[in-house]
């Protein structure tokens, strides 16, 4: 499985954390969730941001490609 890429996070002066993916807002965290995210993001930033936004692979992409509905 490939590594997540394209995520950036910005912490605003009021404590809000905005996570973007390829320039689009993927999530906004406030309060305790923002503090928890900032404590965790130092480990592997791309993977942590992908997990917090729900934008990560689920392992079924290859089998879904073969489904009759998804065939060209």
JSON list of C-alpha atoms in Angstrom, two decimals:
[
{"chain": "A", "resi": 1, "resn": "UNK", "atom": "CA", "xyz": [0.00, 0.00, 0.00]},
{"chain": "A", "resi": 2, "resn": "UNK", "atom": "CA", "xyz": [1.36, 3.44, -0.88]},
{"chain": "A", "resi": 3, "resn": "UNK", "atom": "CA", "xyz": [1.98, 6.16, 1.65]},
{"chain": "A", "resi": 4, "resn": "UNK", "atom": "CA", "xyz": [-0.47, 8.99, 2.01]},
{"chain": "A", "resi": 5, "resn": "UNK", "atom": "CA", "xyz": [0.63, 12.27, 0.45]},
{"chain": "A", "resi": 6, "resn": "UNK", "atom": "CA", "xyz": [-0.70, 15.73, -0.24]},
{"chain": "A", "resi": 7, "resn": "UNK", "atom": "CA", "xyz": [-1.84, 16.59, 3.28]},
{"chain": "A", "resi": 8, "resn": "UNK", "atom": "CA", "xyz": [-1.00, 19.85, 5.07]},
{"chain": "A", "resi": 9, "resn": "UNK", "atom": "CA", "xyz": [-2.19, 21.20, 8.38]},
{"chain": "A", "resi": 10, "resn": "UNK", "atom": "CA", "xyz": [-2.39, 24.75, 9.64]},
{"chain": "A", "resi": 11, "resn": "UNK", "atom": "CA", "xyz": [-2.94, 25.87, 13.20]},
{"chain": "A", "resi": 12, "resn": "UNK", "atom": "CA", "xyz": [-4.80, 29.15, 13.51]},
{"chain": "A", "resi": 13, "resn": "UNK", "atom": "CA", "xyz": [-4.33, 31.71, 16.29]},
{"chain": "A", "resi": 14, "resn": "UNK", "atom": "CA", "xyz": [-7.68, 30.74, 17.85]},
{"chain": "A", "resi": 15, "resn": "UNK", "atom": "CA", "xyz": [-6.55, 27.10, 18.23]},
{"chain": "A", "resi": 16, "resn": "UNK", "atom": "CA", "xyz": [-8.43, 25.66, 15.26]},
{"chain": "A", "resi": 17, "resn": "UNK", "atom": "CA", "xyz": [-6.49, 23.17, 13.11]},
{"chain": "A", "resi": 18, "resn": "UNK", "atom": "CA", "xyz": [-7.37, 22.98, 9.41]},
{"chain": "A", "resi": 19, "resn": "UNK", "atom": "CA", "xyz": [-6.26, 19.90, 7.46]},
{"chain": "A", "resi": 20, "resn": "UNK", "atom": "CA", "xyz": [-6.11, 20.21, 3.67]},
{"chain": "A", "resi": 21, "resn": "UNK", "atom": "CA", "xyz": [-5.59, 17.57, 1.01]},
{"chain": "A", "resi": 22, "resn": "UNK", "atom": "CA", "xyz": [-4.27, 18.82, -2.34]},
{"chain": "A", "resi": 23, "resn": "UNK", "atom": "CA", "xyz": [-5.48, 22.33, -1.51]},
{"chain": "A", "resi": 24, "resn": "UNK", "atom": "CA", "xyz": [-9.02, 21.42, -0.41]},
{"chain": "A", "resi": 25, "resn": "UNK", "atom": "CA", "xyz": [-10.19, 21.43, 3.19]},
{"chain": "A", "resi": 26, "resn": "UNK", "atom": "CA", "xyz": [-10.41, 17.83, 4.39]},
{"chain": "A", "resi": 27, "resn": "UNK", "atom": "CA", "xyz": [-11.13, 18.52, 8.05]},
{"chain": "A", "resi": 28, "resn": "UNK", "atom": "CA", "xyz": [-11.35, 21.14, 10.77]},
{"chain": "A", "resi": 29, "resn": "UNK", "atom": "CA", "xyz": [-10.51, 20.32, 14.37]},
{"chain": "A", "resi": 30, "resn": "UNK", "atom": "CA", "xyz": [-11.33, 22.42, 17.41]},
{"chain": "A", "resi": 31, "resn": "UNK", "atom": "CA", "xyz": [-10.68, 22.27, 21.14]},
{"chain": "A", "resi": 32, "resn": "UNK", "atom": "CA", "xyz": [-9.57, 18.99, 22.68]},
{"chain": "A", "resi": 33, "resn": "UNK", "atom": "CA", "xyz": [-9.55, 17.15, 19.33]},
{"chain": "A", "resi": 34, "resn": "UNK", "atom": "CA", "xyz": [-7.19, 19.77, 17.88]},
{"chain": "A", "resi": 35, "resn": "UNK", "atom": "CA", "xyz": [-4.85, 19.41, 20.85]},
{"chain": "A", "resi": 36, "resn": "UNK", "atom": "CA", "xyz": [-4.93, 15.61, 20.56]},
{"chain": "A", "resi": 37, "resn": "UNK", "atom": "CA", "xyz": [-4.18, 15.83, 16.84]},
{"chain": "A", "resi": 38, "resn": "UNK", "atom": "CA", "xyz": [-1.23, 18.19, 17.38]},
{"chain": "A", "resi": 39, "resn": "UNK", "atom": "CA", "xyz": [0.24, 15.85, 19.98]},
{"chain": "A", "resi": 40, "resn": "UNK", "atom": "CA", "xyz": [0.00, 12.91, 17.56]},
{"chain": "A", "resi": 41, "resn": "UNK", "atom": "CA", "xyz": [0.99, 14.55, 14.26]},
{"chain": "A", "resi": 42, "resn": "UNK", "atom": "CA", "xyz": [4.74, 14.56, 14.96]},
{"chain": "A", "resi": 43, "resn": "UNK", "atom": "CA", "xyz": [5.07, 10.77, 14.45]},
{"chain": "A", "resi": 44, "resn": "UNK", "atom": "CA", "xyz": [4.16, 10.38, 10.75]},
{"chain": "A", "resi": 45, "resn": "UNK", "atom": "CA", "xyz": [2.32, 13.52, 9.60]},
{"chain": "A", "resi": 46, "resn": "UNK", "atom": "CA", "xyz": [0.90, 12.23, 6.30]},
{"chain": "A", "resi": 47, "resn": "UNK", "atom": "CA", "xyz": [-0.46, 9.01, 7.76]},
{"chain": "A", "resi": 48, "resn": "UNK", "atom": "CA", "xyz": [-1.88, 10.73, 10.85]},
{"chain": "A", "resi": 49, "resn": "UNK", "atom": "CA", "xyz": [-3.67, 13.35, 8.76]},
{"chain": "A", "resi": 50, "resn": "UNK", "atom": "CA", "xyz": [-5.04, 10.68, 6.42]},
{"chain": "A", "resi": 51, "resn": "UNK", "atom": "CA", "xyz": [-6.37, 8.73, 9.39]},
{"chain": "A", "resi": 52, "resn": "UNK", "atom": "CA", "xyz": [-7.91, 11.77, 11.09]},
{"chain": "A", "resi": 53, "resn": "UNK", "atom": "CA", "xyz": [-9.71, 12.85, 7.91]},
{"chain": "A", "resi": 54, "resn": "UNK", "atom": "CA", "xyz": [-10.81, 9.33, 6.96]},
{"chain": "A", "resi": 55, "resn": "UNK", "atom": "CA", "xyz": [-9.00, 9.64, 3.63]},
{"chain": "A", "resi": 56, "resn": "UNK", "atom": "CA", "xyz": [-6.96, 6.46, 3.53]},
{"chain": "A", "resi": 57, "resn": "UNK", "atom": "CA", "xyz": [-7.13, 3.17, 1.68]},
{"chain": "A", "resi": 58, "resn": "UNK", "atom": "CA", "xyz": [-9.40, 0.48, 3.03]},
{"chain": "A", "resi": 59, "resn": "UNK", "atom": "CA", "xyz": [-7.81, -2.47, 1.23]},
{"chain": "A", "resi": 60, "resn": "UNK", "atom": "CA", "xyz": [-10.65, -3.22, -1.17]},
{"chain": "A", "resi": 61, "resn": "UNK", "atom": "CA", "xyz": [-9.59, -1.11, -4.14]},
{"chain": "A", "resi": 62, "resn": "UNK", "atom": "CA", "xyz": [-8.30, -4.01, -6.20]},
{"chain": "A", "resi": 63, "resn": "UNK", "atom": "CA", "xyz": [-11.40, -6.18, -5.71]},
{"chain": "A", "resi": 64, "resn": "UNK", "atom": "CA", "xyz": [-13.75, -3.24, -6.36]},
{"chain": "A", "resi": 65, "resn": "UNK", "atom": "CA", "xyz": [-12.01, -2.64, -9.69]},
{"chain": "A", "resi": 66, "resn": "UNK", "atom": "CA", "xyz": [-13.12, -6.07, -10.88]},
{"chain": "A", "resi": 67, "resn": "UNK", "atom": "CA", "xyz": [-16.79, -5.55, -9.96]},
{"chain": "A", "resi": 68, "resn": "UNK", "atom": "CA", "xyz": [-19.09, -5.56, -13.04]},
{"chain": "A", "resi": 69, "resn": "UNK", "atom": "CA", "xyz": [-20.43, -2.12, -12.18]},
{"chain": "A", "resi": 70, "resn": "UNK", "atom": "CA", "xyz": [-16.92, -0.62, -12.34]},
{"chain": "A", "resi": 71, "resn": "UNK", "atom": "CA", "xyz": [-15.76, -2.24, -15.55]},
{"chain": "A", "resi": 72, "resn": "UNK", "atom": "CA", "xyz": [-15.46, 0.21, -18.44]}
]
